[in-house]
PDB file of C-alpha atoms in Angstrom:
ATOM      1  CA  GLN N 184      94.770  92.365  90.673  1.00 83.00           C
ATOM      2  CA  VAL N 185      96.861  92.322  87.984  1.00 90.00           C
ATOM      3  CA  GLN N 186      98.429  88.772  86.267  1.00 95.00           C
ATOM      4  CA  LEU N 187     101.092  90.093  84.168  1.00 97.00           C
ATOM      5  CA  VAL N 188     103.340  86.968  81.921  1.00 97.00           C
ATOM      6  CA  GLU N 189     107.364  87.699  80.276  1.00 97.00           C
ATOM      7  CA  SER N 190     107.842  86.940  76.998  1.00 98.00           C
ATOM      8  CA  GLY N 191     111.108  86.888  74.955  1.00 98.00           C
ATOM      9  CA  GLY N 192     114.180  85.955  76.847  1.00 97.00           C
ATOM     10  CA  GLY N 193     116.761  83.337  75.181  1.00 97.00           C
ATOM     11  CA  SER N 194     120.183  82.493  74.716  1.00 97.00           C
ATOM     12  CA  VAL N 195     121.864  86.033  72.778  1.00 96.00           C
ATOM     13  CA  GLN N 196     125.746  86.861  71.710  1.00 97.00           C
ATOM     14  CA  ALA N 197     127.166  89.305  73.434  1.00 97.00           C
ATOM     15  CA  GLY N 198     126.233  93.187  71.809  1.00 97.00           C
ATOM     16  CA  GLY N 199     123.012  91.671  70.308  1.00 97.00           C
ATOM     17  CA  SER N 200     120.062  92.963  70.491  1.00 97.00           C
ATOM     18  CA  LEU N 201     116.530  91.052  72.534  1.00 97.00           C
ATOM     19  CA  ARG N 202     113.460  92.805  72.761  1.00 98.00           C
ATOM     20  CA  LEU N 203     111.355  91.067  76.423  1.00 98.00           C
ATOM     21  CA  SER N 204     107.532  91.616  76.764  1.00 98.00           C
ATOM     22  CA  CYS N 205     105.260  91.765  79.409  1.00 97.00           C
ATOM     23  CA  ARG N 206     102.095  91.428  79.038  1.00 96.00           C
ATOM     24  CA  ALA N 207      99.201  92.708  81.568  1.00 94.00           C
ATOM     25  CA  SER N 208      95.852  91.532  82.242  1.00 91.00           C
ATOM     26  CA  ASN N 209      94.941  94.693  82.341  1.00 77.00           C
ATOM     27  CA  THR N 210      95.665  98.210  82.785  1.00 64.00           C
ATOM     28  CA  TYR N 211      92.864 100.875  83.280  1.00 62.00           C
ATOM     29  CA  LYS N 212      94.526 101.933  86.627  1.00 72.00           C
ATOM     30  CA  THR N 213      97.285 103.555  86.448  1.00 85.00           C
ATOM     31  CA  TYR N 214     100.291 102.381  87.325  1.00 90.00           C
ATOM     32  CA  CYS N 215     103.986 102.848  88.120  1.00 94.00           C
ATOM     33  CA  MET N 216     105.816  99.418  85.656  1.00 95.00           C
ATOM     34  CA  GLY N 217     108.543  97.893  85.736  1.00 97.00           C
ATOM     35  CA  TRP N 218     111.669  95.180  85.387  1.00 98.00           C
ATOM     36  CA  PHE N 219     113.881  93.647  87.548  1.00 98.00           C
ATOM     37  CA  ARG N 220     116.673  91.498  86.505  1.00 98.00           C
ATOM     38  CA  GLN N 221     118.610  88.796  89.247  1.00 98.00           C
ATOM     39  CA  ALA N 222     121.535  86.732  87.521  1.00 97.00           C
ATOM     40  CA  PRO N 223     121.712  83.631  90.064  1.00 94.00           C
ATOM     41  CA  GLY N 224     123.628  84.043  94.419  1.00 95.00           C
ATOM     42  CA  GLN N 225     123.365  88.323  93.282  1.00 96.00           C
ATOM     43  CA  GLU N 226     120.521  90.298  94.758  1.00 96.00           C
ATOM     44  CA  ARG N 227     117.460  91.304  91.775  1.00 97.00           C
ATOM     45  CA  GLU N 228     118.405  95.102  90.765  1.00 97.00           C
ATOM     46  CA  GLY N 229     116.120  97.401  89.124  1.00 97.00           C
ATOM     47  CA  VAL N 230     116.795  97.739  85.859  1.00 98.00           C
ATOM     48  CA  ALA N 231     113.797 100.198  83.845  1.00 98.00           C
ATOM     49  CA  THR N 232     110.624 101.479  85.734  1.00 97.00           C
ATOM     50  CA  ILE N 233     107.781 103.626  83.618  1.00 96.00           C
ATOM     51  CA  TYR N 234     104.778 105.339  84.767  1.00 94.00           C
ATOM     52  CA  THR N 235     102.068 104.522  82.636  1.00 90.00           C
ATOM     53  CA  GLY N 236     100.768 107.640  82.898  1.00 88.00           C
ATOM     54  CA  THR N 237     102.495 109.753  81.512  1.00 90.00           C
ATOM     55  CA  GLY N 238     104.762 107.771  80.045  1.00 91.00           C
ATOM     56  CA  GLY N 239     107.704 109.937  82.081  1.00 93.00           C
ATOM     57  CA  THR N 240     110.857 106.672  82.113  1.00 96.00           C
ATOM     58  CA  TYR N 241     114.080 106.099  84.325  1.00 97.00           C
ATOM     59  CA  TYR N 242     116.712 103.737  83.626  1.00 97.00           C
ATOM     60  CA  PHE N 243     118.757 102.394  85.978  1.00 97.00           C
ATOM     61  CA  ASP N 244     122.407 103.467  85.926  1.00 96.00           C
ATOM     62  CA  SER N 245     124.228  99.775  84.882  1.00 93.00           C
ATOM     63  CA  VAL N 246     121.186 100.170  81.600  1.00 95.00           C
ATOM     64  CA  LYS N 247     121.263 103.401  80.552  1.00 96.00           C
ATOM     65  CA  GLY N 248     122.214 103.871  76.379  1.00 95.00           C
ATOM     66  CA  ARG N 249     121.441 100.403  76.049  1.00 97.00           C
ATOM     67  CA  PHE N 250     118.188  99.284  77.067  1.00 98.00           C
ATOM     68  CA  THR N 251     114.957 101.628  76.351  1.00 98.00           C
ATOM     69  CA  ILE N 252     111.323 100.438  78.458  1.00 98.00           C
ATOM     70  CA  SER N 253     108.045 101.600  77.118  1.00 97.00           C
ATOM     71  CA  GLN N 254     104.251 100.295  76.232  1.00 94.00           C
ATOM     72  CA  ASP N 255     101.859 100.171  74.637  1.00 92.00           C
ATOM     73  CA  ASN N 256      98.348 100.968  75.909  1.00 86.00           C
ATOM     74  CA  ALA N 257      96.189  99.861  73.504  1.00 88.00           C
ATOM     75  CA  LYS N 258      97.454  95.478  74.353  1.00 90.00           C
ATOM     76  CA  ASN N 259      98.666  95.929  78.250  1.00 91.00           C
ATOM     77  CA  THR N 260     102.444  94.882  77.144  1.00 94.00           C
ATOM     78  CA  LEU N 261     105.511  96.648  79.338  1.00 96.00           C
ATOM     79  CA  TYR N 262     108.354  95.939  76.443  1.00 98.00           C
ATOM     80  CA  LEU N 263     112.461  95.551  77.225  1.00 98.00           C
ATOM     81  CA  GLN N 264     114.708  96.463  74.115  1.00 98.00           C
ATOM     82  CA  ILE N 265     117.945  95.507  74.849  1.00 97.00           C
ATOM     83  CA  ASN N 266     121.047  96.567  73.094  1.00 97.00           C
ATOM     84  CA  SER N 267     124.595  95.571  72.689  1.00 96.00           C
ATOM     85  CA  LEU N 268     123.963  92.902  75.317  1.00 96.00           C
ATOM     86  CA  LYS N 269     126.774  91.831  77.871  1.00 96.00           C
ATOM     87  CA  PRO N 270     127.784  89.011  79.736  1.00 95.00           C
ATOM     88  CA  GLU N 271     126.862  90.279  82.585  1.00 95.00           C
ATOM     89  CA  ASP N 272     123.370  91.095  81.651  1.00 97.00           C
ATOM     90  CA  ALA N 273     122.739  87.684  82.612  1.00 97.00           C
ATOM     91  CA  ALA N 274     120.054  86.792  85.097  1.00 98.00           C
ATOM     92  CA  MET N 275     115.985  86.157  84.883  1.00 98.00           C
ATOM     93  CA  TYR N 276     114.466  88.966  83.863  1.00 98.00           C
ATOM     94  CA  TYR N 277     110.567  90.320  86.081  1.00 98.00           C
ATOM     95  CA  CYS N 278     107.957  92.506  84.703  1.00 98.00           C
ATOM     96  CA  ALA N 279     106.286  94.378  87.934  1.00 97.00           C
ATOM     97  CA  ALA N 280     103.088  96.948  88.732  1.00 95.00           C
ATOM     98  CA  ARG N 281     101.885  98.992  91.329  1.00 94.00           C
ATOM     99  CA  GLU N 282      99.166 101.115  91.822  1.00 92.00           C
ATOM    100  CA  SER N 283      99.856 104.592  91.378  1.00 90.00           C
ATOM    101  CA  PRO N 284      96.433 105.940  91.277  1.00 85.00           C
ATOM    102  CA  PHE N 285      98.588 110.052  92.328  1.00 83.00           C
ATOM    103  CA  GLY N 286     101.177 109.377  90.332  1.00 83.00           C
ATOM    104  CA  GLY N 287     105.244 109.083  89.957  1.00 85.00           C
ATOM    105  CA  CYS N 288     106.898 105.417  90.550  1.00 94.00           C
ATOM    106  CA  TRP N 289     108.943 103.411  92.038  1.00 94.00           C
ATOM    107  CA  ARG N 290     113.131 102.329  91.709  1.00 94.00           C
ATOM    108  CA  ASN N 291     112.610  99.913  95.287  1.00 95.00           C
ATOM    109  CA  SER N 292     111.913  95.849  93.947  1.00 95.00           C
ATOM    110  CA  ALA N 293     110.028  95.578  97.193  1.00 96.00           C
ATOM    111  CA  MET N 294     107.243  98.831  97.013  1.00 95.00           C
ATOM    112  CA  PHE N 295     106.425  96.489  93.537  1.00 96.00           C
ATOM    113  CA  ARG N 296     102.937  94.684  94.374  1.00 95.00           C
ATOM    114  CA  TYR N 297     101.894  92.446  91.063  1.00 96.00           C
ATOM    115  CA  TRP N 298     105.647  90.274  90.155  1.00 97.00           C
ATOM    116  CA  GLY N 299     105.391  88.071  86.378  1.00 97.00           C
ATOM    117  CA  GLN N 300     106.844  84.741  86.804  1.00 97.00           C
ATOM    118  CA  GLY N 301     110.155  86.280  84.575  1.00 98.00           C
ATOM    119  CA  THR N 302     111.904  84.898  81.777  1.00 98.00           C
ATOM    120  CA  GLN N 303     115.205  83.818  81.452  1.00 98.00           C
ATOM    121  CA  VAL N 304     118.203  86.020  79.302  1.00 98.00           C
ATOM    122  CA  THR N 305     121.812  84.269  78.726  1.00 97.00           C
ATOM    123  CA  VAL N 306     124.209  85.164  77.572  1.00 96.00           C
ATOM    124  CA  SER N 307     126.881  84.646  75.151  1.00 91.00           C
ATOM    125  CA  SER N 308     130.813  85.706  75.044  1.00 83.00           C
TER     126      SER N 308
END
């Protein structure tokens, strides 16, 4: 079992930057961790994933080149650096995790077992 707590959301002008954080209660196991987002009236979509064992990452097409997912194992914290914000990036951003003892990661949000409460990102044009 792991608890996830996101922070760092806020209101930013288009073109600006934010860094979201997700603190995990424990990371003694290797996990697939990810960031997902959901805007009002829309389905939840993937942003980026990372396998904590190797640091291998995956980015969904809509954020490639602008978002960076990273981890600080010493702090049990996952980050999402968001640059060049666009109005369409506005959403509730969620951190998610699932144990991955044999390696690898998933892209489908349905495969993730643990979720944070979310942090809101608002973009003004």
